[in-house]
Coordinates of C-alpha atoms in Angstrom, one line a residue:
M6 CA 53.6 57.3 -159.4
S7 CA 50.9 57.8 -156.9
F8 CA 52.8 56.4 -154.1
L9 CA 54.9 59.8 -155.1
R10 CA 51.9 62.1 -154.5
Q11 CA 51.2 60.5 -151.4
T12 CA 54.6 61.4 -150.1
S13 CA 54.4 65.0 -150.9
R14 CA 50.6 65.4 -149.6
L15 CA 51.9 64.6 -146.5
N16 CA 54.4 67.3 -146.6
C17 CA 52.1 69.7 -147.7
L18 CA 49.6 68.7 -144.2
R19 CA 53.0 68.8 -142.2
A20 CA 53.3 72.5 -143.6
S21 CA 49.6 73.5 -143.1
H22 CA 49.7 73.7 -138.9
P23 CA 47.1 71.1 -138.3
P24 CA 45.3 70.5 -135.1
P25 CA 47.7 68.6 -132.2
I26 CA 46.2 65.4 -132.6
A27 CA 46.2 65.5 -136.6
R28 CA 50.1 66.5 -135.9
Y29 CA 50.6 63.7 -133.8
R30 CA 49.1 61.3 -136.0
L31 CA 50.9 62.7 -139.0
N32 CA 54.5 62.8 -137.8
P33 CA 55.1 59.4 -137.7
L34 CA 54.5 58.8 -141.1
V35 CA 56.4 62.1 -142.5
K36 CA 59.2 61.5 -140.5
S37 CA 58.8 57.5 -140.6
P38 CA 62.1 55.9 -140.7
A39 CA 61.8 54.4 -144.7
L40 CA 61.8 58.2 -145.5
Q41 CA 64.4 59.4 -143.7
H42 CA 67.0 56.4 -143.6
L43 CA 66.3 55.7 -147.1
R44 CA 69.6 54.0 -148.9
R45 CA 69.2 54.0 -152.8
P46 CA 72.2 51.8 -154.3
F47 CA 74.5 53.3 -156.3
N48 CA 73.0 57.5 -155.6
T49 CA 74.0 59.0 -152.1
S50 CA 73.1 62.3 -153.8
I51 CA 69.7 62.8 -153.2
P52 CA 68.7 64.6 -150.4
R53 CA 66.8 63.5 -147.9
H54 CA 64.3 65.5 -146.6
R55 CA 64.6 67.3 -143.2
Y56 CA 61.6 68.7 -140.8
F57 CA 62.5 71.2 -138.7
Q58 CA 60.9 70.6 -134.9
P59 CA 60.0 72.7 -132.3
G60 CA 63.0 72.6 -129.6
D61 CA 65.5 72.1 -133.2
R62 CA 68.9 73.8 -132.7
E63 CA 69.6 73.5 -137.1
V64 CA 69.3 75.7 -139.3
P65 CA 68.5 75.5 -143.4
R66 CA 71.9 76.0 -145.0
R67 CA 73.6 79.7 -145.9
K68 CA 72.0 79.2 -149.5
D69 CA 68.2 78.3 -148.0
R70 CA 68.5 80.7 -145.4
Q71 CA 69.0 84.1 -147.7
T72 CA 65.6 82.8 -149.5
R73 CA 63.6 81.1 -146.9
Q74 CA 60.7 83.0 -144.8
E75 CA 61.1 83.7 -141.2
H76 CA 60.2 80.8 -139.0
D77 CA 57.1 80.6 -137.5
E78 CA 56.3 79.9 -133.8
E79 CA 56.5 76.4 -133.6
G80 CA 59.9 76.7 -135.5
D81 CA 58.3 75.3 -138.8
W82 CA 60.5 76.4 -142.1
N83 CA 58.1 76.3 -145.0
P84 CA 60.8 76.9 -148.1
E85 CA 59.3 78.3 -151.6
P86 CA 58.1 75.8 -154.2
P87 CA 60.1 74.7 -157.3
S88 CA 59.2 76.7 -160.5
K89 CA 57.3 74.8 -163.0
S90 CA 60.7 74.7 -165.2
K91 CA 62.5 73.0 -162.5
Q92 CA 59.6 70.4 -161.8
F93 CA 60.2 69.6 -165.8
F94 CA 63.7 69.9 -166.2
N95 CA 64.3 67.2 -163.3
T96 CA 66.3 64.3 -163.4
P97 CA 63.6 61.8 -164.2
N98 CA 62.3 63.8 -167.4
I99 CA 65.6 64.4 -168.4
I100 CA 66.6 60.4 -168.6
V101 CA 64.1 59.0 -169.2
G102 CA 62.9 61.9 -171.6
G103 CA 65.8 61.2 -173.4
L104 CA 64.9 57.6 -174.3
V105 CA 62.0 58.7 -175.6
G106 CA 63.3 60.8 -177.9
A107 CA 65.8 58.5 -178.9
C108 CA 63.0 56.2 -180.1
I109 CA 61.0 58.6 -181.7
G110 CA 63.7 60.2 -184.0
L111 CA 64.8 56.6 -184.8
Y112 CA 61.2 55.9 -186.0
G113 CA 61.1 59.3 -188.1
Y114 CA 64.0 58.5 -189.7
A115 CA 63.6 54.7 -190.2
A116 CA 59.9 55.9 -191.8
L117 CA 61.7 58.8 -194.0
V118 CA 64.0 55.8 -195.4
S119 CA 60.9 53.5 -195.6
S120 CA 59.0 56.0 -197.6
A121 CA 61.9 56.9 -199.7
V122 CA 62.2 53.0 -200.7
R123 CA 58.8 52.9 -202.0
T124 CA 58.6 55.9 -203.5
Q125 CA 62.2 56.1 -205.3
A126 CA 63.4 52.8 -205.2
S127 CA 66.9 53.7 -205.7
S128 CA 69.7 52.2 -204.2
E129 CA 70.8 54.4 -202.0
A130 CA 67.5 54.5 -200.1
T131 CA 68.0 50.5 -200.4
A132 CA 71.3 50.5 -198.6
K133 CA 69.8 52.6 -195.9
M134 CA 67.1 50.8 -195.4
Q135 CA 69.5 47.4 -195.2
W136 CA 72.2 49.6 -192.8
L137 CA 68.9 50.0 -189.9
H138 CA 68.1 45.9 -190.7
D139 CA 71.8 45.2 -189.9
H140 CA 72.3 47.7 -186.9
F141 CA 69.0 48.2 -185.3
V142 CA 67.0 44.5 -185.3
H143 CA 67.6 41.6 -183.6
S144 CA 67.9 38.4 -184.9
L145 CA 69.9 35.4 -185.0
K146 CA 71.4 36.6 -188.4
N147 CA 73.0 39.7 -186.9
M148 CA 74.1 37.8 -183.7
K149 CA 75.9 35.6 -185.4
E150 CA 77.3 37.6 -188.2
G151 CA 79.1 39.5 -184.5
R152 CA 76.4 42.4 -184.6
Y153 CA 75.9 41.4 -180.7
Y154 CA 75.0 45.2 -180.1
T155 CA 71.5 45.0 -182.2
L156 CA 70.2 43.4 -178.4
V157 CA 70.3 47.1 -176.9
T158 CA 70.3 49.0 -180.6
S159 CA 67.2 46.9 -181.5
A160 CA 65.2 48.8 -178.1
F161 CA 65.3 51.9 -179.9
M162 CA 63.6 50.5 -183.2
H163 CA 60.0 49.9 -183.9
Q164 CA 57.5 48.3 -185.8
S165 CA 54.8 50.8 -186.1
V166 CA 53.1 54.1 -184.4
M167 CA 50.5 52.0 -182.4
H168 CA 53.9 50.0 -181.1
L169 CA 55.9 52.9 -180.3
A170 CA 52.6 54.6 -178.4
M171 CA 52.5 51.8 -176.1
N172 CA 56.1 51.2 -175.1
M173 CA 56.8 54.7 -174.9
I174 CA 53.4 55.7 -172.5
G175 CA 54.9 52.4 -170.3
L176 CA 58.4 53.7 -170.4
W177 CA 57.9 57.4 -169.3
G178 CA 55.1 56.6 -167.0
F179 CA 57.3 53.9 -164.8
G180 CA 60.4 55.0 -165.5
R181 CA 60.3 58.3 -163.9
L182 CA 59.2 56.5 -161.0
I183 CA 62.0 54.7 -160.7
V184 CA 64.3 57.4 -161.6
S185 CA 62.9 59.8 -159.2
S186 CA 62.7 56.6 -156.4
F187 CA 66.2 55.1 -157.2
G188 CA 68.7 57.3 -158.8
A189 CA 69.3 57.3 -163.0
P190 CA 72.3 54.4 -162.4
A191 CA 69.6 52.2 -161.2
F192 CA 67.2 52.8 -163.4
L193 CA 69.8 52.2 -166.4
V194 CA 71.1 49.2 -165.1
L195 CA 67.7 48.0 -164.7
Y196 CA 66.5 48.9 -168.1
F197 CA 68.9 47.9 -170.3
G198 CA 69.5 45.4 -168.3
S199 CA 66.1 44.0 -168.8
V200 CA 66.7 44.7 -172.8
I201 CA 69.6 42.4 -173.2
A202 CA 67.8 39.5 -170.4
G203 CA 64.8 39.6 -173.0
G204 CA 66.9 39.8 -176.3
L205 CA 68.9 36.7 -175.0
T206 CA 65.8 34.6 -173.6
Q207 CA 63.9 34.9 -177.4
N208 CA 67.5 34.0 -178.7
Y209 CA 66.9 30.9 -177.1
V210 CA 63.5 30.0 -178.0
W211 CA 64.4 31.4 -181.6
E212 CA 67.5 28.4 -181.4
K213 CA 65.0 25.7 -179.7
R214 CA 62.3 26.3 -182.5
G215 CA 64.7 26.7 -185.4
E216 CA 63.0 30.0 -186.2
W217 CA 66.6 31.3 -188.2
N218 CA 65.1 33.7 -190.0
A219 CA 62.5 35.1 -187.2
G220 CA 63.8 39.5 -185.8
G221 CA 62.7 41.3 -183.3
L222 CA 62.7 45.1 -182.3
G223 CA 61.1 47.5 -179.7
A224 CA 61.7 48.5 -175.7
S225 CA 59.2 45.9 -174.7
G226 CA 61.7 44.2 -172.9
G227 CA 63.1 46.9 -170.9
V228 CA 59.7 48.7 -170.8
L229 CA 58.2 45.4 -168.6
G230 CA 61.3 45.0 -166.8
V231 CA 61.1 48.4 -165.0
F232 CA 57.0 47.5 -164.8
A233 CA 57.7 44.6 -163.5
A234 CA 60.4 46.2 -160.8
T235 CA 57.8 49.0 -160.0
A236 CA 55.6 46.2 -159.3
C237 CA 57.8 44.8 -156.7
V238 CA 58.5 48.0 -154.8
V239 CA 54.6 49.2 -155.0
P240 CA 52.7 46.2 -155.6
R241 CA 49.3 47.7 -154.5
G242 CA 50.0 50.6 -156.8
Q243 CA 46.7 51.2 -159.1
M244 CA 47.5 51.1 -162.7
G245 CA 45.3 50.8 -166.0
F246 CA 45.7 47.4 -168.0
L247 CA 44.4 47.6 -171.3
F248 CA 42.4 50.5 -169.8
I249 CA 40.7 48.4 -166.7
P250 CA 41.8 49.7 -163.3
M251 CA 43.7 47.1 -160.9
P252 CA 46.6 46.5 -158.6
M253 CA 50.0 46.5 -160.3
W254 CA 50.9 43.2 -158.7
L255 CA 47.2 42.3 -160.6
G256 CA 48.5 43.5 -163.9
A257 CA 51.8 41.9 -163.3
A258 CA 50.5 38.5 -163.1
L259 CA 48.3 38.8 -166.4
M260 CA 51.5 40.4 -168.3
V261 CA 53.2 36.7 -167.4
G262 CA 50.2 34.5 -168.1
L263 CA 49.9 36.2 -171.5
S264 CA 53.2 36.0 -172.6
V265 CA 53.4 32.5 -171.4
G266 CA 50.2 31.3 -173.0
G267 CA 51.6 33.6 -176.3
L268 CA 54.5 31.2 -176.0
Q269 CA 52.3 28.0 -176.2
G270 CA 50.7 29.7 -179.6
H271 CA 47.7 30.6 -178.5
W272 CA 47.6 34.3 -179.3
L273 CA 49.7 36.8 -180.8
P274 CA 51.8 35.3 -182.5
T275 CA 53.7 37.9 -183.9
F276 CA 54.5 39.0 -180.7
G277 CA 58.0 38.4 -178.7
H278 CA 56.4 36.8 -175.8
A279 CA 60.3 35.3 -174.7
D280 CA 61.2 38.8 -174.4
H281 CA 59.2 39.8 -172.0
L282 CA 59.1 37.2 -169.8
G283 CA 62.9 37.7 -169.8
G284 CA 62.7 41.6 -169.0
M285 CA 60.5 40.9 -166.4
A286 CA 62.4 38.3 -164.7
F287 CA 65.3 40.4 -165.1
G288 CA 63.0 43.4 -163.4
A289 CA 62.2 41.4 -160.1
L290 CA 65.8 39.9 -160.0
W291 CA 66.9 43.4 -159.8
W292 CA 64.3 44.4 -157.6
L293 CA 65.4 41.6 -155.4
I294 CA 68.9 42.1 -155.4
A295 CA 69.2 45.8 -155.1
L296 CA 66.0 48.0 -155.4
R297 CA 64.6 46.1 -152.5
R298 CA 66.9 47.6 -149.8
G299 CA 66.0 51.2 -151.2
R300 CA 62.0 50.8 -151.2
Y301 CA 59.5 52.9 -150.4
Y302 CA 56.8 51.6 -148.1
W303 CA 53.7 53.0 -148.9
G304 CA 50.3 51.6 -148.6
R305 CA 50.8 49.7 -145.2

């Protein structure tokens, strides 16, 4: 998130007409090849910024030319900033917000069904709860009965408000950064690929341990996959791990260590540690084979 703000600050400085010596040092950053010739996989429609310099003969498109301000004496063009509504209803907020809204909506429905089972104990409420368990809980039983889609649908179901809040905060923070940097298709492949990879890894551990009645739910695998990819893109970006500020590479290393220790039975036995590791592994692999070619070179 901070490296995007860094880029926007450079743009603002560039438009404020700094002194010649400051402009000399700023131009290589704003017009660096990493920003001007950025290649994002699966997305070629994201506009690349074009900064006008003295002597340029290019003019803005007709749509921009109708609303632009007059060029100043140096030939720079400073378009009007987008409105607050356009800033909020953008692709990252819509894509990630849709996933967050689906998770919150399904949790609310499951809470209503659970409350009906406790208070009414009717057969209808019990049938609804069983339907949720069959179609939105990842388990070896559901997999053996042919409900393989529960690998994905279980990512929309959560156990508690705290479980939901932690996953949605992570998804909202890291997910929007990936969408704005590499496009929605690359993010969706990253997120759902991490969900599936984490679920398959958890299946393997359950089978090895003979835990045939175990089940899991939550978006942790997908969120940690997005987090791992973000840590690979901007390893020196700052984050808060348990409210402690640290570089993202260190937070990723700590998460891997916690998950490995959890698999050994040292702590948090109810957590899906194998799911976490599988999701992070897919996130790092997706960065290596796809996102790395369009990465932002920030903090050099």
